[in-house]
Structures are given as C-alpha cells and as structure tokens.
Short mmCIF file of C-alpha atoms in Angstrom, two decimals:
data_model
loop_
_atom_site.label_atom_id
_atom_site.label_comp_id
_atom_site.label_asym_id
_atom_site.label_seq_id
_atom_site.Cartn_x
_atom_site.Cartn_y
_atom_site.Cartn_z
CA GLN A 1 -14.61 -1.89 0.32
CA GLN A 2 -10.74 -3.56 0.07
CA GLN A 3 -11.30 -6.96 1.48
CA VAL A 4 -11.10 -10.06 -0.56
CA LYS A 5 -12.69 -13.02 1.26
CA GLN A 6 -11.79 -17.08 -0.05
CA SER A 7 -13.31 -19.60 0.59
CA PRO A 8 -12.60 -21.93 1.63
CA GLN A 9 -10.15 -22.41 4.27
CA SER A 10 -9.43 -25.15 3.25
CA LEU A 11 -10.22 -28.19 0.46
CA ILE A 12 -8.83 -32.04 0.27
CA VAL A 13 -9.29 -33.55 -3.46
CA GLN A 14 -9.02 -37.00 -5.31
CA LYS A 15 -6.16 -37.35 -7.39
CA GLY A 16 -7.48 -36.56 -10.79
CA GLY A 17 -10.36 -33.92 -9.76
CA ILE A 18 -11.11 -30.92 -9.40
CA SER A 19 -10.23 -28.35 -7.06
CA ILE A 20 -12.17 -24.51 -7.48
CA ILE A 21 -11.29 -21.69 -5.12
CA ASN A 22 -13.43 -18.68 -4.69
CA CYS A 23 -12.56 -15.38 -4.50
CA ALA A 24 -15.57 -12.45 -3.23
CA TYR A 25 -14.20 -8.54 -3.88
CA GLU A 26 -16.58 -5.35 -3.46
CA ASN A 27 -14.42 -2.61 -4.94
CA THR A 28 -15.46 -2.45 -8.72
CA ALA A 29 -11.86 -0.35 -8.44
CA PHE A 30 -9.92 -3.37 -8.57
CA ASP A 31 -8.28 -4.20 -12.34
CA TYR A 32 -5.29 -6.83 -11.61
CA PHE A 33 -6.58 -11.16 -10.26
CA PRO A 34 -3.60 -13.01 -9.89
CA TRP A 35 -3.59 -16.28 -7.69
CA TYR A 36 -0.22 -16.92 -6.18
CA GLN A 37 0.77 -20.56 -5.47
CA GLN A 38 2.95 -21.18 -2.05
CA PHE A 39 5.12 -24.33 -1.07
CA PRO A 40 5.67 -24.97 2.19
CA GLY A 41 8.71 -23.36 3.35
CA LYS A 42 9.06 -21.34 0.19
CA GLY A 43 7.26 -18.34 -0.56
CA PRO A 44 4.29 -17.26 -2.30
CA ALA A 45 5.03 -17.75 -6.17
CA LEU A 46 2.69 -16.41 -9.06
CA LEU A 47 0.05 -18.83 -10.13
CA ILE A 48 -2.07 -17.09 -13.31
CA ALA A 49 -3.98 -13.92 -13.57
CA ILE A 50 -6.49 -11.32 -15.27
CA ARG A 51 -7.83 -8.85 -15.59
CA PRO A 52 -11.21 -7.68 -15.30
CA ASP A 53 -12.14 -7.04 -19.29
CA VAL A 54 -12.28 -11.06 -19.86
CA SER A 55 -14.44 -13.85 -18.10
CA GLU A 56 -11.32 -16.66 -18.14
CA LYS A 57 -7.63 -17.26 -18.32
CA LYS A 58 -6.91 -20.77 -18.94
CA GLU A 59 -2.99 -22.41 -18.45
CA GLY A 60 -2.17 -25.16 -18.96
CA ARG A 61 -4.68 -27.59 -16.27
CA PHE A 62 -5.27 -24.14 -13.81
CA THR A 63 -7.98 -21.61 -15.29
CA ILE A 64 -9.25 -18.22 -14.07
CA SER A 65 -13.58 -17.67 -14.53
CA PHE A 66 -13.44 -13.92 -13.69
CA ASN A 67 -17.81 -12.46 -12.75
CA LYS A 68 -17.34 -9.58 -13.26
CA SER A 69 -21.29 -8.19 -12.19
CA ALA A 70 -20.93 -10.77 -9.37
CA LYS A 71 -17.87 -9.50 -8.10
CA GLN A 72 -15.95 -12.68 -8.58
CA PHE A 73 -13.79 -14.94 -9.13
CA SER A 74 -12.30 -18.62 -8.43
CA LEU A 75 -9.25 -20.65 -9.61
CA HIS A 76 -9.73 -24.12 -11.29
CA ILE A 77 -7.01 -26.74 -11.22
CA MET A 78 -8.32 -30.08 -13.55
CA ASP A 79 -7.34 -33.09 -13.42
CA SER A 80 -5.51 -31.94 -9.41
CA GLN A 81 -1.86 -33.46 -8.72
CA PRO A 82 -0.22 -33.97 -5.18
CA GLY A 83 2.40 -31.79 -6.71
CA ASP A 84 -0.71 -29.50 -6.38
CA SER A 85 -0.59 -29.36 -2.70
CA ALA A 86 -0.04 -25.97 -1.91
CA THR A 87 -1.65 -23.28 -0.74
CA TYR A 88 -3.20 -20.68 -2.88
CA PHE A 89 -3.78 -16.85 -2.35
CA CYS A 90 -6.73 -15.03 -4.16
CA ALA A 91 -5.35 -10.83 -4.31
CA ALA A 92 -6.68 -7.94 -5.96
CA LYS A 93 -5.16 -3.82 -7.45
CA ASN A 94 -6.31 -1.13 -6.80
CA PRO A 95 -5.37 1.28 -9.41
CA LEU A 96 -6.28 4.90 -7.65
CA GLY A 97 -3.75 6.66 -5.60
CA ASP A 98 -1.54 4.64 -2.78
CA SER A 99 -3.55 1.66 -3.30
CA ASN A 100 -1.63 0.92 -6.53
CA TYR A 101 1.83 -0.01 -4.52
CA GLN A 102 -0.24 -2.87 -2.61
CA LEU A 103 -2.32 -6.42 -3.68
CA ILE A 104 -4.94 -6.67 -0.99
CA TRP A 105 -4.38 -10.74 -0.39
CA GLY A 106 -7.73 -12.88 0.34
CA ALA A 107 -6.63 -15.14 3.96
CA GLY A 108 -5.46 -18.26 1.53
CA THR A 109 -6.92 -21.80 0.86
CA LYS A 110 -4.48 -24.79 1.88
CA LEU A 111 -4.83 -27.90 -0.62
CA ILE A 112 -4.51 -30.57 -0.13
CA ILE A 113 -4.78 -33.93 -2.93
CA LYS A 114 -4.85 -37.38 -2.25
CA PRO A 115 -3.89 -39.65 -4.19
CA ASN B 1 20.50 -14.27 -10.37
CA ALA B 2 19.48 -14.99 -6.89
CA GLY B 3 16.35 -13.38 -6.97
CA VAL B 4 14.91 -11.81 -3.25
CA THR B 5 16.97 -13.77 -0.15
CA GLN B 6 16.45 -13.50 3.27
CA THR B 7 18.13 -13.49 5.89
CA PRO B 8 18.65 -15.09 9.01
CA LYS B 9 16.30 -17.95 7.81
CA PHE B 10 14.66 -18.56 11.71
CA ARG B 11 15.78 -16.33 14.71
CA VAL B 12 14.69 -16.89 18.26
CA LEU B 13 14.40 -13.71 20.55
CA LYS B 14 13.48 -12.81 23.92
CA THR B 15 10.20 -10.45 25.02
CA GLY B 16 12.22 -6.32 24.71
CA GLN B 17 15.05 -7.61 22.31
CA SER B 18 15.67 -6.26 18.30
CA MET B 19 16.97 -7.53 15.45
CA THR B 20 17.24 -6.71 11.67
CA LEU B 21 16.00 -8.71 9.12
CA LEU B 22 17.32 -8.24 5.73
CA CYS B 23 16.04 -8.15 2.16
CA ALA B 24 18.22 -7.78 -0.95
CA GLN B 25 17.21 -8.22 -4.73
CA ASP B 26 19.46 -8.59 -7.17
CA MET B 27 16.70 -7.42 -10.51
CA ASN B 28 16.55 -4.13 -9.68
CA HIS B 29 13.74 -4.11 -8.93
CA GLU B 30 11.78 -0.37 -7.22
CA TYR B 31 9.06 -1.26 -5.29
CA MET B 32 9.73 -3.75 -2.24
CA TYR B 33 7.49 -4.91 0.55
CA TRP B 34 7.69 -6.89 3.94
CA TYR B 35 4.87 -8.98 4.74
CA ARG B 36 4.07 -11.20 7.53
CA GLN B 37 1.87 -14.62 7.49
CA ASP B 38 0.19 -15.83 10.37
CA PRO B 39 -2.11 -19.31 10.18
CA GLY B 40 -5.37 -18.07 8.92
CA MET B 41 -4.87 -15.23 8.26
CA GLY B 42 -2.97 -14.08 4.17
CA LEU B 43 -0.46 -12.61 4.54
CA ARG B 44 -0.89 -8.79 5.78
CA LEU B 45 1.17 -5.80 4.72
CA ILE B 46 4.02 -3.88 7.10
CA HIS B 47 5.70 -1.41 5.38
CA TYR B 48 6.67 -1.15 1.82
CA SER B 49 8.83 1.28 -0.17
CA VAL B 50 8.45 2.53 -4.07
CA GLY B 51 12.18 3.25 -4.36
CA GLU B 52 15.63 4.12 -2.54
CA GLY B 53 15.28 6.39 0.24
CA THR B 54 11.67 6.09 0.67
CA THR B 55 9.22 4.07 2.77
CA ALA B 56 5.16 4.17 3.87
CA LYS B 57 3.53 1.66 6.05
CA GLY B 58 1.19 -1.21 5.65
CA GLU B 59 -1.80 -2.66 7.13
CA VAL B 60 0.28 -3.58 10.02
CA PRO B 61 3.13 -0.58 10.61
CA ASP B 62 2.80 -0.57 14.74
CA GLY B 63 6.29 -2.41 16.13
CA TYR B 64 8.15 -2.43 13.71
CA ASN B 65 10.53 -0.38 11.50
CA VAL B 66 12.30 0.10 8.47
CA SER B 67 14.79 1.23 5.92
CA ARG B 68 16.26 1.04 2.29
CA LEU B 69 19.26 3.42 1.86
CA LYS B 70 20.03 1.34 -1.28
CA LYS B 71 18.21 0.06 -3.71
CA GLN B 72 18.39 -3.55 -3.84
CA ASN B 73 18.12 -3.82 0.70
CA PHE B 74 15.01 -3.56 2.77
CA LEU B 75 15.63 -3.80 6.04
CA LEU B 76 12.95 -4.42 8.85
CA GLY B 77 13.34 -3.96 12.45
CA LEU B 78 11.92 -4.56 15.85
CA GLU B 79 13.34 -2.50 18.77
CA SER B 80 11.42 -3.70 21.31
CA ALA B 81 9.65 -7.68 20.14
CA ALA B 82 6.58 -9.05 21.47
CA PRO B 83 5.30 -12.28 21.19
CA SER B 84 2.79 -11.31 19.00
CA GLN B 85 5.32 -10.25 16.60
CA THR B 86 5.84 -14.39 16.47
CA SER B 87 5.93 -15.09 12.90
CA VAL B 88 7.21 -15.42 9.48
CA TYR B 89 8.13 -12.68 7.36
CA PHE B 90 8.41 -12.13 3.93
CA CYS B 91 10.38 -10.17 1.81
CA ALA B 92 8.96 -8.80 -2.40
CA SER B 93 9.76 -7.09 -4.64
CA ARG B 94 8.96 -6.11 -8.57
CA LEU B 95 9.31 -4.09 -10.75
CA LEU B 96 7.46 -0.42 -11.69
CA SER B 97 6.01 -1.28 -15.18
CA GLY B 98 5.20 -3.98 -16.87
CA ALA B 99 4.10 -6.92 -15.61
CA ASN B 100 2.49 -6.82 -11.49
CA VAL B 101 3.92 -9.70 -10.71
CA LEU B 102 5.89 -10.37 -6.59
CA THR B 103 8.65 -11.73 -6.72
CA PHE B 104 9.35 -13.51 -3.09
CA GLY B 105 11.81 -14.71 -1.33
CA ALA B 106 11.76 -17.99 0.99
CA GLY B 107 10.59 -16.28 4.69
CA SER B 108 12.36 -15.33 7.82
CA ARG B 109 10.76 -17.44 11.02
CA LEU B 110 10.25 -15.10 13.63
CA THR B 111 9.42 -16.43 17.58
CA VAL B 112 9.39 -14.38 19.92
CA LEU B 113 9.57 -15.79 23.83
#
C-alpha cells in the first residue's frame, strides 16, 4: 500500500525524442507526487510536482500526466537533450500520521539521451 | 547560502569501525532526513527529524543512530560498520510548511571493507 512502482529501470532515447517514465501507486490517500532529477555525483533535486486534483502539469519540456482512476502518473520529456541524461525518481506523499513527514520513493530510472 | 552540506564526501572504513556523518543546513529548515542510495533500490529513509531534539526511525534504521542537538545539524552514526552499509548517503531538509520540497546534499560515499 505504501509502495510506488517505477518503470523502466533504464531508458535510452535519441536526441529530440520523447522520454516517458511511469509510476504506479496503490494508496489513494497519497496527495502529492513529485519527480526528482539526479545527475551523477549530485543529490536529487525537485524537477516538477503535481497534486491529484489536476490531470497534467507542464513546465517547459517536462510534463507530468496524472491518471487518478488508474493510480498512475508519468513524466514526459519532450525534445530530449543529452543534458537531460540523469536518474529520475518519482515519489508520493501520504498526508496521514507520521507518513506525512516522508516521501515514498520509486526505484529510479536511469535515462540516457544519445546525441 | 550553502544549502545542505555533507561531510565527509568519501570515507573508507574497516568492518567494526565507527564513524559519524555530518549534515549541516543553513536554510532554517525544521525537517531533516538521512537516506541511503543503493543501485536499483532508490532512496531508502534511515532516520529523520521533525525538529531540534527529536528523531524518528525510517525504513532501514538498524545499525545507525542519529542526533539533532542543534536545528541546523543532523548527525548519522555507525557504531560498528558492516560491509552491508557500503552505500551513498544523502542528507535532505525541508521547511515545516509551504512547498513540500526536499533540498539534498551532494552525498557521502562510504565503503566498508
């Protein structure tokens, strides 16, 4: 119930293509769904986030699509660039009790954009 | 404004040795967290703190202890290191209210031989 399942584990996309990373969850109490981006040798940093009352959020080339009924959300990177090569983590937050202090993390996707 | 600073960045230990990782933040954040990152396993929460003088266990607390004597510092201790504790450790912090954004440090790579 507290898990977030992320796929694929790794992804190779040609420059200019669309990168898509998917996450699924079970707990309908989750109220916040961020994506973090991590470059090698660095800590993760917030990329974009969404709340379940909207179905899509776009920031530049990055879009989160959210399907509440299917309990799935995905990250789309349009016109993917070599500089987007990084590990991407989805996460979710449960607002109830002690879980409110924590994020539940997906396992991560290593994205490589080929020039 | 340095954000979240972790020291040391690298450390090699022998099995059974002890050490402390230091996390310092200058953003006046209330919440602080210690995670470990292992290949294919994402970020796993070790311990966290919701304020000065308070700590709580996360998902994988065994073999670790923490202390938060000052609001800006969160220490992670290994009393008797084991090879299974070889990992990259990340500290993170966030505000009590407002945007739910974690700020991470650059990581501390620990190898236990």
